[in-house]
C-alpha cells in the first residue's frame, strides 16, 4: 500500500471516528487542524514526477525562448556567411544558394524544435491532468463510501432510538392503564 493510500485510509478512519453533527444524518464534527494536517501530508506525498511536469510546463516559455534564440543564432550565422560570400565576387552565386539553403534548414530545424517542445509540454500537461483526475476519483470514491456507511450507521442508530422510545411509551401506557384499573 502506497503512502498516499495509507493517508486516504487514515482520513477515512478519522472522519469515521468523528462525532455526528446535531440534527444531521450526513454531517460530522471534525477538528479542522487535524484534517488540515492530514491533507498537507497527502499533498507532500505527490510523486516527484508531477512536480517535474509542473516545472516543465512553467518553464515552457523559457524552453520556447531558448529554441527561438538558437534558431535566431543559426539564422544570424547564415546571414553572416551569406554576407561574406557575397563580398567575394567570383563565388557570389554559390554563396547565395548555400546561404539560402542554410537559412531554410535553420528555419526548418527551429520549427521542428518548437513543435517538439510544444508537443512535449502538451503531453506532460495531459499526463498531469490525468494523474490528478485519477487521484481525485479515488478520493471521491472513498468519500462516497464513507458517506454511505455513515448514513447507514446513523439510520440504524435512529431506528434503535425510535424502537426504545416506542417501547417506553408502550410501557408507560400499560402502567397508566394498570394504575387506572387498580383504582376502580
Short mmCIF file of N, CA, C and O in Angstrom, two decimals, residues 82-133:
data_model
loop_
_atom_site.label_atom_id
_atom_site.label_comp_id
_atom_site.label_asym_id
_atom_site.label_seq_id
_atom_site.Cartn_x
_atom_site.Cartn_y
_atom_site.Cartn_z
N UNK A 82 26.38 34.45 -45.62
CA UNK A 82 25.91 34.97 -46.90
C UNK A 82 26.62 36.28 -47.24
O UNK A 82 27.08 36.48 -48.37
N UNK A 83 26.77 37.16 -46.25
CA UNK A 83 27.44 38.44 -46.48
C UNK A 83 28.89 38.23 -46.89
O UNK A 83 29.39 38.89 -47.83
N UNK A 84 29.57 37.32 -46.22
CA UNK A 84 30.97 37.05 -46.56
C UNK A 84 31.10 36.52 -47.98
O UNK A 84 32.00 36.90 -48.73
N UNK A 85 30.20 35.66 -48.35
CA UNK A 85 30.29 35.05 -49.67
C UNK A 85 29.95 36.05 -50.78
O UNK A 85 30.53 35.99 -51.88
N UNK A 86 29.04 36.95 -50.48
CA UNK A 86 28.68 37.96 -51.48
C UNK A 86 29.86 38.87 -51.75
O UNK A 86 30.10 39.31 -52.89
N UNK A 87 30.63 39.16 -50.68
CA UNK A 87 31.81 40.02 -50.84
C UNK A 87 32.82 39.43 -51.82
O UNK A 87 33.55 40.15 -52.48
N UNK A 88 32.83 38.18 -51.91
CA UNK A 88 33.75 37.54 -52.86
C UNK A 88 33.01 37.36 -54.17
O UNK A 88 32.20 36.45 -54.34
N UNK A 89 33.29 38.23 -55.08
CA UNK A 89 32.57 38.34 -56.34
C UNK A 89 32.52 37.04 -57.13
O UNK A 89 31.49 36.70 -57.72
N UNK A 90 33.60 36.30 -57.16
CA UNK A 90 33.69 35.12 -58.00
C UNK A 90 32.72 34.02 -57.59
O UNK A 90 32.25 33.25 -58.42
N UNK A 91 32.44 33.93 -56.27
CA UNK A 91 31.58 32.82 -55.82
C UNK A 91 30.23 33.34 -55.29
O UNK A 91 29.56 32.68 -54.51
N UNK A 92 29.84 34.50 -55.76
CA UNK A 92 28.62 35.14 -55.30
C UNK A 92 27.39 34.25 -55.52
O UNK A 92 26.57 34.09 -54.61
N UNK A 93 27.25 33.69 -56.66
CA UNK A 93 26.07 32.88 -56.95
C UNK A 93 26.01 31.65 -56.04
O UNK A 93 24.95 31.31 -55.50
N UNK A 94 27.16 31.02 -55.86
CA UNK A 94 27.22 29.82 -55.00
C UNK A 94 26.89 30.20 -53.55
O UNK A 94 26.19 29.46 -52.85
N UNK A 95 27.39 31.35 -53.11
CA UNK A 95 27.14 31.80 -51.74
C UNK A 95 25.64 32.03 -51.49
O UNK A 95 25.11 31.67 -50.43
N UNK A 96 24.98 32.63 -52.44
CA UNK A 96 23.55 32.86 -52.31
C UNK A 96 22.78 31.54 -52.16
O UNK A 96 21.90 31.41 -51.30
N UNK A 97 23.12 30.61 -52.99
CA UNK A 97 22.44 29.32 -52.93
C UNK A 97 22.68 28.63 -51.58
O UNK A 97 21.75 28.11 -50.96
N UNK A 98 23.96 28.61 -51.18
CA UNK A 98 24.30 27.95 -49.90
C UNK A 98 23.64 28.64 -48.71
O UNK A 98 23.12 27.99 -47.80
N UNK A 99 23.72 29.97 -48.69
CA UNK A 99 23.17 30.68 -47.53
C UNK A 99 21.65 30.54 -47.46
O UNK A 99 21.08 30.40 -46.37
N UNK A 100 21.01 30.55 -48.61
CA UNK A 100 19.55 30.34 -48.61
C UNK A 100 19.19 28.95 -48.10
O UNK A 100 18.21 28.77 -47.37
N UNK A 101 20.00 27.99 -48.48
CA UNK A 101 19.77 26.63 -48.01
C UNK A 101 19.98 26.54 -46.50
O UNK A 101 19.22 25.90 -45.78
N UNK A 102 21.04 27.18 -45.99
CA UNK A 102 21.31 27.18 -44.55
C UNK A 102 20.16 27.85 -43.80
O UNK A 102 19.70 27.36 -42.76
N UNK A 103 19.69 28.97 -44.33
CA UNK A 103 18.56 29.67 -43.69
C UNK A 103 17.32 28.79 -43.70
O UNK A 103 16.62 28.67 -42.69
N UNK A 104 17.07 28.16 -44.82
CA UNK A 104 15.89 27.28 -44.90
C UNK A 104 16.02 26.11 -43.91
O UNK A 104 15.07 25.78 -43.20
N UNK A 105 17.22 25.51 -43.86
CA UNK A 105 17.45 24.41 -42.91
C UNK A 105 17.31 24.90 -41.47
O UNK A 105 16.74 24.20 -40.62
N UNK A 106 17.84 26.08 -41.20
CA UNK A 106 17.74 26.64 -39.84
C UNK A 106 16.28 26.89 -39.48
O UNK A 106 15.84 26.60 -38.35
N UNK A 107 15.51 27.40 -40.40
CA UNK A 107 14.08 27.64 -40.14
C UNK A 107 13.33 26.32 -39.93
O UNK A 107 12.47 26.22 -39.05
N UNK A 108 13.68 25.32 -40.72
CA UNK A 108 13.05 24.00 -40.55
C UNK A 108 13.41 23.42 -39.19
O UNK A 108 12.54 22.91 -38.47
N UNK A 109 14.69 23.50 -38.82
CA UNK A 109 15.12 22.99 -37.52
C UNK A 109 14.45 23.76 -36.38
O UNK A 109 14.02 23.16 -35.39
N UNK A 110 14.37 25.07 -36.51
CA UNK A 110 13.73 25.89 -35.47
C UNK A 110 12.26 25.50 -35.33
O UNK A 110 11.75 25.34 -34.22
N UNK A 111 11.59 25.32 -36.46
CA UNK A 111 10.18 24.92 -36.42
C UNK A 111 10.04 23.55 -35.77
O UNK A 111 9.14 23.33 -34.95
N UNK A 112 10.94 22.62 -36.14
CA UNK A 112 10.89 21.28 -35.54
C UNK A 112 11.13 21.33 -34.03
O UNK A 112 10.45 20.64 -33.26
N UNK A 113 12.10 22.15 -33.60
CA UNK A 113 12.39 22.28 -32.15
C UNK A 113 11.17 22.83 -31.43
O UNK A 113 10.76 22.33 -30.38
N UNK A 114 10.57 23.87 -31.99
CA UNK A 114 9.38 24.47 -31.37
C UNK A 114 8.21 23.48 -31.35
O UNK A 114 7.50 23.37 -30.34
N UNK A 115 8.02 22.76 -32.45
CA UNK A 115 6.93 21.77 -32.50
C UNK A 115 7.13 20.67 -31.46
O UNK A 115 6.18 20.27 -30.77
N UNK A 116 8.38 20.17 -31.34
CA UNK A 116 8.66 19.12 -30.36
C UNK A 116 8.45 19.64 -28.93
O UNK A 116 7.87 18.95 -28.08
N UNK A 117 8.93 20.85 -28.66
CA UNK A 117 8.79 21.42 -27.32
C UNK A 117 7.31 21.60 -26.98
O UNK A 117 6.87 21.30 -25.87
N UNK A 118 6.53 22.07 -27.94
CA UNK A 118 5.09 22.25 -27.72
C UNK A 118 4.40 20.91 -27.48
O UNK A 118 3.61 20.76 -26.55
N UNK A 119 4.72 19.93 -28.32
CA UNK A 119 4.11 18.60 -28.17
C UNK A 119 4.48 17.97 -26.84
O UNK A 119 3.63 17.39 -26.15
N UNK A 120 5.76 18.09 -26.44
CA UNK A 120 6.20 17.53 -25.15
C UNK A 120 5.48 18.19 -23.99
O UNK A 120 5.02 17.51 -23.06
N UNK A 121 5.37 19.51 -24.02
CA UNK A 121 4.72 20.20 -22.90
C UNK A 121 3.23 19.85 -22.85
O UNK A 121 2.66 19.69 -21.77
N UNK A 122 2.58 19.70 -24.01
CA UNK A 122 1.17 19.33 -24.02
C UNK A 122 0.98 17.90 -23.51
O UNK A 122 0.04 17.61 -22.77
N UNK A 123 1.88 17.01 -23.88
CA UNK A 123 1.78 15.62 -23.40
C UNK A 123 1.96 15.57 -21.89
O UNK A 123 1.25 14.84 -21.19
N UNK A 124 2.92 16.34 -21.38
CA UNK A 124 3.13 16.36 -19.93
C UNK A 124 1.94 16.96 -19.21
O UNK A 124 1.53 16.47 -18.15
N UNK A 125 1.37 17.98 -19.79
CA UNK A 125 0.19 18.61 -19.18
C UNK A 125 -0.96 17.61 -19.13
O UNK A 125 -1.65 17.50 -18.12
N UNK A 126 -1.17 16.87 -20.23
CA UNK A 126 -2.23 15.86 -20.24
C UNK A 126 -1.97 14.78 -19.19
O UNK A 126 -2.88 14.33 -18.51
N UNK A 127 -0.70 14.37 -19.05
CA UNK A 127 -0.34 13.34 -18.06
C UNK A 127 -0.62 13.85 -16.65
O UNK A 127 -1.14 13.11 -15.80
N UNK A 128 -0.28 15.10 -16.38
CA UNK A 128 -0.53 15.68 -15.05
C UNK A 128 -2.03 15.74 -14.77
O UNK A 128 -2.50 15.38 -13.69
N UNK A 129 -2.79 16.20 -15.76
CA UNK A 129 -4.24 16.29 -15.58
C UNK A 129 -4.85 14.91 -15.37
O UNK A 129 -5.72 14.74 -14.51
N UNK A 130 -4.39 13.91 -16.11
CA UNK A 130 -4.91 12.55 -15.95
C UNK A 130 -4.58 12.02 -14.56
O UNK A 130 -5.45 11.45 -13.89
N UNK A 131 -3.33 12.21 -14.13
CA UNK A 131 -2.93 11.74 -12.81
C UNK A 131 -3.76 12.42 -11.72
O UNK A 131 -4.26 11.76 -10.81
N UNK A 132 -3.91 13.74 -11.84
CA UNK A 132 -4.69 14.49 -10.85
C UNK A 132 -6.13 14.00 -10.83
O UNK A 132 -6.73 13.82 -9.76
N UNK A 133 -6.72 13.79 -12.02
CA UNK A 133 -8.10 13.31 -12.09
C UNK A 133 -8.22 11.91 -11.48
O UNK A 133 -9.18 11.63 -10.75
#
